[in-house]
Amino acid sequence: MKKSALIVWGGWDGHQPEKVSEIFKGILEEENFQVEVSNSLDSYADKEKLKTLDLIVPHWTMGEIEQKYVLNISEAVAAGVGLAGCHGGMCDSFRNNVDWQFMTGGNWVAHPGNDGVEYTVNIKHSSSPLLEGLSDFKVASEQYYLHYDPAVEVLATTRFPIVHGPHAANKAVDMPVVWTKRWGLGNVFYNSLGHQANIIALPEVSLIMRRGFLWASEGKKRIEKLNEASIYENVRNYTGMGDSQ
C-alpha cells in the first residue's frame, strides 16, 4: 500500500513555495507516495483526515494560522504522522505561534548577509544514519541563524560568523542546519537549506530532503513497538499548548 503525504504551500512568494512543492511532490512520488498538494491552510481543518496520513510537508512562510489548525497538526504528529520541511517554509511559518515553534523544533531569527553567502554545511557524526555517506559541502544561499530546541538531534551544522554584524561580537558558534526530534509518536525533520527551488535541486539538498521525508514517515511503525495507549494518553492530556494566540 502506498504511503500518503500532504504538502501545503503558500505565504511569502520569495521562497518560491509552489516550485519547491513541485520538487517535493516529485521526490515523494518517486518513493511511491500518494501525494496531495494544497495552497490552503484549510487543509489542516480535518483532524481525522490528518491522522490517516503518513507525512505532512508544510512549506508556508511568514503567515498566520488558526490555533485549531496547529492543534490538529500537533495531535496528528503526536499520533505518529511525520512532519518534515525546510527553510522558512517550516521554521519561519508562523512567527506568532510558539506552539508551532515548539513542535517543529525552532524558528528563524536572522540570515546575516542575506542571500548568496557562501558557507559550509558540516555533516555531524551522530546516532542517526540519516546523513550517512554525505560529506561536508558548500552552498551559496541564506545562512540561517535559528533559535532552536535543545532537545533536537543535530545532524548538520554551519559555522557563524561568516558575515560581519553585531552577532560577530560573540564567540563563534555552530548553528544547526539539519535536525530531527520526536513529538509524541511522530518524527519531525527539518533542514534550514532551501531558500528557493535551485537550492532544493542541489544533489546534496534533495538527497537530505528525500531521506528526511522517508524517516519522518516511519513514525506510525513506533506504535507496533511501544505501548501506544500510554504514550497517546499523555498526548491527549497535554495542556501545554493553546496559549500562543
mmCIF file of C-alpha atoms in Angstrom:
data_model
loop_
_atom_site.group_PDB
_atom_site.id
_atom_site.type_symbol
_atom_site.label_atom_id
_atom_site.label_comp_id
_atom_site.label_asym_id
_atom_site.label_seq_id
_atom_site.Cartn_x
_atom_site.Cartn_y
_atom_site.Cartn_z
ATOM 1 C CA MET A 1 0.000 0.000 0.000
ATOM 2 C CA LYS A 2 1.243 3.465 -0.863
ATOM 3 C CA LYS A 3 2.051 5.886 1.901
ATOM 4 C CA SER A 4 0.174 9.182 1.831
ATOM 5 C CA ALA A 5 1.578 12.703 2.105
ATOM 6 C CA LEU A 6 0.068 16.186 2.246
ATOM 7 C CA ILE A 7 2.073 19.186 1.021
ATOM 8 C CA VAL A 8 0.671 22.602 1.971
ATOM 9 C CA TRP A 9 2.376 25.616 0.376
ATOM 10 C CA GLY A 10 1.894 29.360 0.498
ATOM 11 C CA GLY A 11 2.886 32.514 2.305
ATOM 12 C CA TRP A 12 5.745 34.694 1.088
ATOM 13 C CA ASP A 13 6.368 34.236 -2.646
ATOM 14 C CA GLY A 14 10.104 34.929 -2.319
ATOM 15 C CA HIS A 15 10.653 31.327 -1.255
ATOM 16 C CA GLN A 16 9.024 30.051 -4.467
ATOM 17 C CA PRO A 17 6.680 27.798 -2.473
ATOM 18 C CA GLU A 18 4.836 26.396 -5.485
ATOM 19 C CA LYS A 19 8.055 25.446 -7.325
ATOM 20 C CA VAL A 20 9.606 23.921 -4.204
ATOM 21 C CA SER A 21 6.426 21.964 -3.508
ATOM 22 C CA GLU A 22 6.524 20.538 -7.032
ATOM 23 C CA ILE A 23 10.050 19.280 -6.388
ATOM 24 C CA PHE A 24 8.928 17.747 -3.096
ATOM 25 C CA LYS A 25 5.972 16.115 -4.838
ATOM 26 C CA GLY A 26 8.305 14.570 -7.396
ATOM 27 C CA ILE A 27 10.620 13.191 -4.720
ATOM 28 C CA LEU A 28 7.738 11.655 -2.803
ATOM 29 C CA GLU A 29 6.142 10.134 -5.892
ATOM 30 C CA GLU A 30 9.487 8.554 -6.785
ATOM 31 C CA GLU A 31 9.322 6.943 -3.336
ATOM 32 C CA ASN A 32 5.821 5.588 -4.066
ATOM 33 C CA PHE A 33 3.839 8.091 -2.014
ATOM 34 C CA GLN A 34 0.353 9.197 -2.907
ATOM 35 C CA VAL A 35 0.674 12.979 -2.675
ATOM 36 C CA GLU A 36 -1.949 15.674 -2.166
ATOM 37 C CA VAL A 37 -0.809 19.272 -2.773
ATOM 38 C CA SER A 38 -2.737 22.247 -1.418
ATOM 39 C CA ASN A 39 -2.231 26.009 -1.226
ATOM 40 C CA SER A 40 -4.779 26.491 1.568
ATOM 41 C CA LEU A 41 -4.244 26.262 5.328
ATOM 42 C CA ASP A 42 -7.813 24.967 5.488
ATOM 43 C CA SER A 43 -6.272 21.622 4.526
ATOM 44 C CA TYR A 44 -5.415 21.345 8.214
ATOM 45 C CA ALA A 45 -9.065 21.651 9.310
ATOM 46 C CA ASP A 46 -9.929 17.932 9.276
ATOM 47 C CA LYS A 47 -8.031 16.394 12.172
ATOM 48 C CA GLU A 48 -9.228 12.865 11.491
ATOM 49 C CA LYS A 49 -8.067 13.071 7.875
ATOM 50 C CA LEU A 50 -4.659 14.332 9.010
ATOM 51 C CA LYS A 51 -4.327 11.305 11.270
ATOM 52 C CA THR A 52 -4.712 8.957 8.289
ATOM 53 C CA LEU A 53 -1.619 10.435 6.624
ATOM 54 C CA ASP A 54 1.943 9.184 6.884
ATOM 55 C CA LEU A 55 3.557 12.570 6.286
ATOM 56 C CA ILE A 56 2.755 16.291 6.414
ATOM 57 C CA VAL A 57 5.089 18.624 4.495
ATOM 58 C CA PRO A 58 4.496 22.320 5.282
ATOM 59 C CA HIS A 59 6.002 24.961 3.023
ATOM 60 C CA TRP A 60 4.394 28.211 4.174
ATOM 61 C CA THR A 61 6.491 31.262 5.094
ATOM 62 C CA MET A 62 5.563 34.258 7.282
ATOM 63 C CA GLY A 63 1.868 33.560 7.615
ATOM 64 C CA GLU A 64 -0.802 33.419 10.264
ATOM 65 C CA ILE A 65 -2.621 30.235 11.168
ATOM 66 C CA GLU A 66 -5.694 29.453 13.214
ATOM 67 C CA GLN A 67 -4.760 27.878 16.520
ATOM 68 C CA LYS A 68 -7.153 24.981 15.960
ATOM 69 C CA TYR A 69 -5.163 24.024 12.857
ATOM 70 C CA VAL A 70 -1.900 23.930 14.830
ATOM 71 C CA LEU A 71 -3.570 21.762 17.453
ATOM 72 C CA ASN A 72 -4.884 19.427 14.739
ATOM 73 C CA ILE A 73 -1.417 19.013 13.255
ATOM 74 C CA SER A 74 0.145 18.559 16.682
ATOM 75 C CA GLU A 75 -2.269 15.798 17.592
ATOM 76 C CA ALA A 76 -1.790 14.055 14.256
ATOM 77 C CA VAL A 77 2.012 14.160 14.556
ATOM 78 C CA ALA A 78 1.855 13.013 18.162
ATOM 79 C CA ALA A 79 -0.192 10.035 16.932
ATOM 80 C CA GLY A 80 2.572 9.032 14.501
ATOM 81 C CA VAL A 81 2.168 11.188 11.381
ATOM 82 C CA GLY A 82 5.517 12.571 10.196
ATOM 83 C CA LEU A 83 6.298 16.274 9.864
ATOM 84 C CA ALA A 84 9.133 17.312 7.539
ATOM 85 C CA GLY A 85 10.107 20.517 5.826
ATOM 86 C CA CYS A 86 12.780 23.072 5.094
ATOM 87 C CA HIS A 87 13.964 26.662 5.424
ATOM 88 C CA GLY A 88 11.339 29.315 6.137
ATOM 89 C CA GLY A 89 8.612 27.018 4.861
ATOM 90 C CA MET A 90 8.643 25.156 8.166
ATOM 91 C CA CYS A 91 10.661 27.163 10.702
ATOM 92 C CA ASP A 92 9.604 30.659 9.725
ATOM 93 C CA SER A 93 5.998 29.773 9.021
ATOM 94 C CA PHE A 94 4.027 31.370 11.823
ATOM 95 C CA ARG A 95 6.100 33.793 13.876
ATOM 96 C CA ASN A 96 3.298 34.491 16.328
ATOM 97 C CA ASN A 97 2.660 30.849 17.166
ATOM 98 C CA VAL A 98 5.018 29.424 19.772
ATOM 99 C CA ASP A 99 3.165 26.102 19.710
ATOM 100 C CA TRP A 100 4.201 25.649 16.083
ATOM 101 C CA GLN A 101 7.783 26.505 17.009
ATOM 102 C CA PHE A 102 7.782 24.037 19.910
ATOM 103 C CA MET A 103 6.566 21.228 17.645
ATOM 104 C CA THR A 104 8.948 21.953 14.754
ATOM 105 C CA GLY A 105 11.999 22.488 16.957
ATOM 106 C CA GLY A 106 12.979 26.074 16.235
ATOM 107 C CA ASN A 107 12.426 29.363 14.475
ATOM 108 C CA TRP A 108 14.418 31.612 12.138
ATOM 109 C CA VAL A 109 15.677 34.901 13.566
ATOM 110 C CA ALA A 110 18.257 36.174 11.021
ATOM 111 C CA HIS A 111 20.332 35.434 7.920
ATOM 112 C CA PRO A 112 23.369 37.760 8.105
ATOM 113 C CA GLY A 113 24.453 38.790 4.627
ATOM 114 C CA ASN A 114 21.102 37.778 3.135
ATOM 115 C CA ASP A 115 21.048 35.583 0.027
ATOM 116 C CA GLY A 116 24.252 34.471 -1.705
ATOM 117 C CA VAL A 117 26.502 33.954 1.327
ATOM 118 C CA GLU A 118 28.891 31.074 0.679
ATOM 119 C CA TYR A 119 29.185 28.776 3.675
ATOM 120 C CA THR A 120 29.982 25.196 4.569
ATOM 121 C CA VAL A 121 27.466 22.651 5.783
ATOM 122 C CA ASN A 122 29.234 20.308 8.192
ATOM 123 C CA ILE A 123 27.816 16.803 8.497
ATOM 124 C CA LYS A 124 27.825 15.627 12.132
ATOM 125 C CA HIS A 125 28.538 12.101 13.271
ATOM 126 C CA SER A 126 25.627 11.058 15.467
ATOM 127 C CA SER A 127 23.460 8.087 16.345
ATOM 128 C CA SER A 128 21.263 8.815 13.317
ATOM 129 C CA PRO A 129 22.046 7.120 9.984
ATOM 130 C CA LEU A 130 20.090 9.756 8.054
ATOM 131 C CA LEU A 131 23.120 11.548 6.583
ATOM 132 C CA GLU A 132 25.437 8.545 6.287
ATOM 133 C CA GLY A 133 27.710 8.785 3.270
ATOM 134 C CA LEU A 134 27.359 12.556 2.881
ATOM 135 C CA SER A 135 30.424 14.761 3.137
ATOM 136 C CA ASP A 136 30.677 18.412 4.113
ATOM 137 C CA PHE A 137 29.629 20.674 1.247
ATOM 138 C CA LYS A 138 29.456 24.359 0.359
ATOM 139 C CA VAL A 139 26.371 26.293 -0.597
ATOM 140 C CA ALA A 140 25.744 29.912 -1.629
ATOM 141 C CA SER A 141 22.423 30.904 -0.131
ATOM 142 C CA GLU A 142 20.911 32.372 3.026
ATOM 143 C CA GLN A 143 22.719 31.148 6.128
ATOM 144 C CA TYR A 144 20.031 30.669 8.740
ATOM 145 C CA TYR A 145 20.565 31.751 12.328
ATOM 146 C CA LEU A 146 17.890 29.985 14.391
ATOM 147 C CA HIS A 147 16.594 29.820 17.917
ATOM 148 C CA TYR A 148 16.233 26.091 18.422
ATOM 149 C CA ASP A 149 15.085 23.462 20.885
ATOM 150 C CA PRO A 150 17.994 21.913 22.837
ATOM 151 C CA ALA A 151 16.157 18.589 22.631
ATOM 152 C CA VAL A 152 16.677 18.237 18.874
ATOM 153 C CA GLU A 153 19.264 15.837 17.480
ATOM 154 C CA VAL A 154 21.554 17.902 15.264
ATOM 155 C CA LEU A 155 22.696 16.134 12.070
ATOM 156 C CA ALA A 156 24.454 19.014 10.290
ATOM 157 C CA THR A 157 25.713 22.458 11.278
ATOM 158 C CA THR A 158 27.205 25.648 9.836
ATOM 159 C CA ARG A 159 29.714 27.987 11.463
ATOM 160 C CA PHE A 160 28.893 31.586 12.432
ATOM 161 C CA PRO A 161 30.044 34.273 11.919
ATOM 162 C CA ILE A 162 30.905 34.470 8.253
ATOM 163 C CA VAL A 163 29.376 37.890 7.636
ATOM 164 C CA HIS A 164 30.167 40.743 10.000
ATOM 165 C CA GLY A 165 27.404 42.115 12.196
ATOM 166 C CA PRO A 166 26.509 42.620 15.855
ATOM 167 C CA HIS A 167 26.354 38.846 16.333
ATOM 168 C CA ALA A 168 30.092 38.647 15.487
ATOM 169 C CA ALA A 169 30.942 40.224 18.857
ATOM 170 C CA ASN A 170 30.186 36.841 20.424
ATOM 171 C CA LYS A 171 32.309 33.727 20.171
ATOM 172 C CA ALA A 172 31.999 31.583 17.057
ATOM 173 C CA VAL A 173 29.106 29.112 17.178
ATOM 174 C CA ASP A 174 27.930 26.071 15.281
ATOM 175 C CA MET A 175 24.326 26.577 14.196
ATOM 176 C CA PRO A 176 22.149 23.572 13.302
ATOM 177 C CA VAL A 177 21.273 23.125 9.637
ATOM 178 C CA VAL A 178 19.556 19.724 9.838
ATOM 179 C CA TRP A 179 17.824 18.237 12.855
ATOM 180 C CA THR A 180 15.335 15.629 13.987
ATOM 181 C CA LYS A 181 13.110 15.464 17.024
ATOM 182 C CA ARG A 182 10.193 13.477 18.429
ATOM 183 C CA TRP A 183 6.697 14.771 19.003
ATOM 184 C CA GLY A 184 4.753 12.074 20.785
ATOM 185 C CA LEU A 185 4.894 9.072 18.456
ATOM 186 C CA GLY A 186 5.750 11.259 15.464
ATOM 187 C CA ASN A 187 9.044 12.016 13.759
ATOM 188 C CA VAL A 188 9.894 15.656 12.977
ATOM 189 C CA PHE A 189 12.586 16.530 10.420
ATOM 190 C CA TYR A 190 13.948 19.963 9.492
ATOM 191 C CA ASN A 191 16.540 21.273 7.018
ATOM 192 C CA SER A 192 17.318 25.015 7.011
ATOM 193 C CA LEU A 193 18.535 24.897 3.394
ATOM 194 C CA GLY A 194 16.054 25.655 0.643
ATOM 195 C CA HIS A 195 15.698 29.390 0.071
ATOM 196 C CA GLN A 196 14.448 28.765 -3.451
ATOM 197 C CA ALA A 197 13.933 25.871 -5.843
ATOM 198 C CA ASN A 198 17.503 25.989 -7.195
ATOM 199 C CA ILE A 199 18.862 25.226 -3.709
ATOM 200 C CA ILE A 200 16.417 22.358 -3.160
ATOM 201 C CA ALA A 201 17.510 20.951 -6.543
ATOM 202 C CA LEU A 202 21.165 20.681 -5.447
ATOM 203 C CA PRO A 203 22.073 16.968 -5.224
ATOM 204 C CA GLU A 204 23.075 17.120 -1.545
ATOM 205 C CA VAL A 205 19.987 19.071 -0.517
ATOM 206 C CA SER A 206 17.492 16.974 -2.462
ATOM 207 C CA LEU A 207 19.053 13.802 -1.012
ATOM 208 C CA ILE A 208 18.800 15.216 2.521
ATOM 209 C CA MET A 209 15.131 16.049 1.953
ATOM 210 C CA ARG A 210 14.403 12.627 0.436
ATOM 211 C CA ARG A 211 15.907 10.856 3.432
ATOM 212 C CA GLY A 212 14.154 13.218 5.811
ATOM 213 C CA PHE A 213 10.769 12.555 4.241
ATOM 214 C CA LEU A 214 11.268 8.802 4.431
ATOM 215 C CA TRP A 215 12.440 8.897 8.047
ATOM 216 C CA ALA A 216 9.629 11.184 9.174
ATOM 217 C CA SER A 217 7.015 8.965 7.543
ATOM 218 C CA GLU A 218 8.061 5.968 9.672
ATOM 219 C CA GLY A 219 6.529 7.289 12.903
ATOM 220 C CA LYS A 220 3.469 5.065 12.850
ATOM 221 C CA LYS A 221 5.678 1.985 12.986
ATOM 222 C CA ARG A 222 6.565 3.013 16.527
ATOM 223 C CA ILE A 223 3.031 2.089 17.587
ATOM 224 C CA GLU A 224 3.872 -1.544 16.908
ATOM 225 C CA LYS A 225 6.901 -1.436 19.206
ATOM 226 C CA LEU A 226 5.732 0.760 22.071
ATOM 227 C CA ASN A 227 2.798 0.888 24.409
ATOM 228 C CA GLU A 228 0.844 3.261 22.196
ATOM 229 C CA ALA A 229 -2.031 3.618 24.627
ATOM 230 C CA SER A 230 0.026 5.032 27.482
ATOM 231 C CA ILE A 231 2.012 7.404 25.255
ATOM 232 C CA TYR A 232 -1.011 8.675 23.406
ATOM 233 C CA GLU A 233 -2.882 9.178 26.674
ATOM 234 C CA ASN A 234 -0.101 11.553 27.706
ATOM 235 C CA VAL A 235 -0.553 13.419 24.423
ATOM 236 C CA ARG A 236 -4.308 13.795 24.805
ATOM 237 C CA ASN A 237 -3.930 15.040 28.361
ATOM 238 C CA TYR A 238 -1.217 17.550 27.480
ATOM 239 C CA THR A 239 -2.193 21.100 28.452
ATOM 240 C CA GLY A 240 0.934 22.994 27.391
ATOM 241 C CA MET A 241 -0.374 24.244 24.053
ATOM 242 C CA GLY A 242 -3.067 26.710 23.132
ATOM 243 C CA ASP A 243 -1.738 29.886 24.767
ATOM 244 C CA SER A 244 0.053 31.449 21.833
ATOM 245 C CA GLN A 245 -2.893 33.280 20.287
#
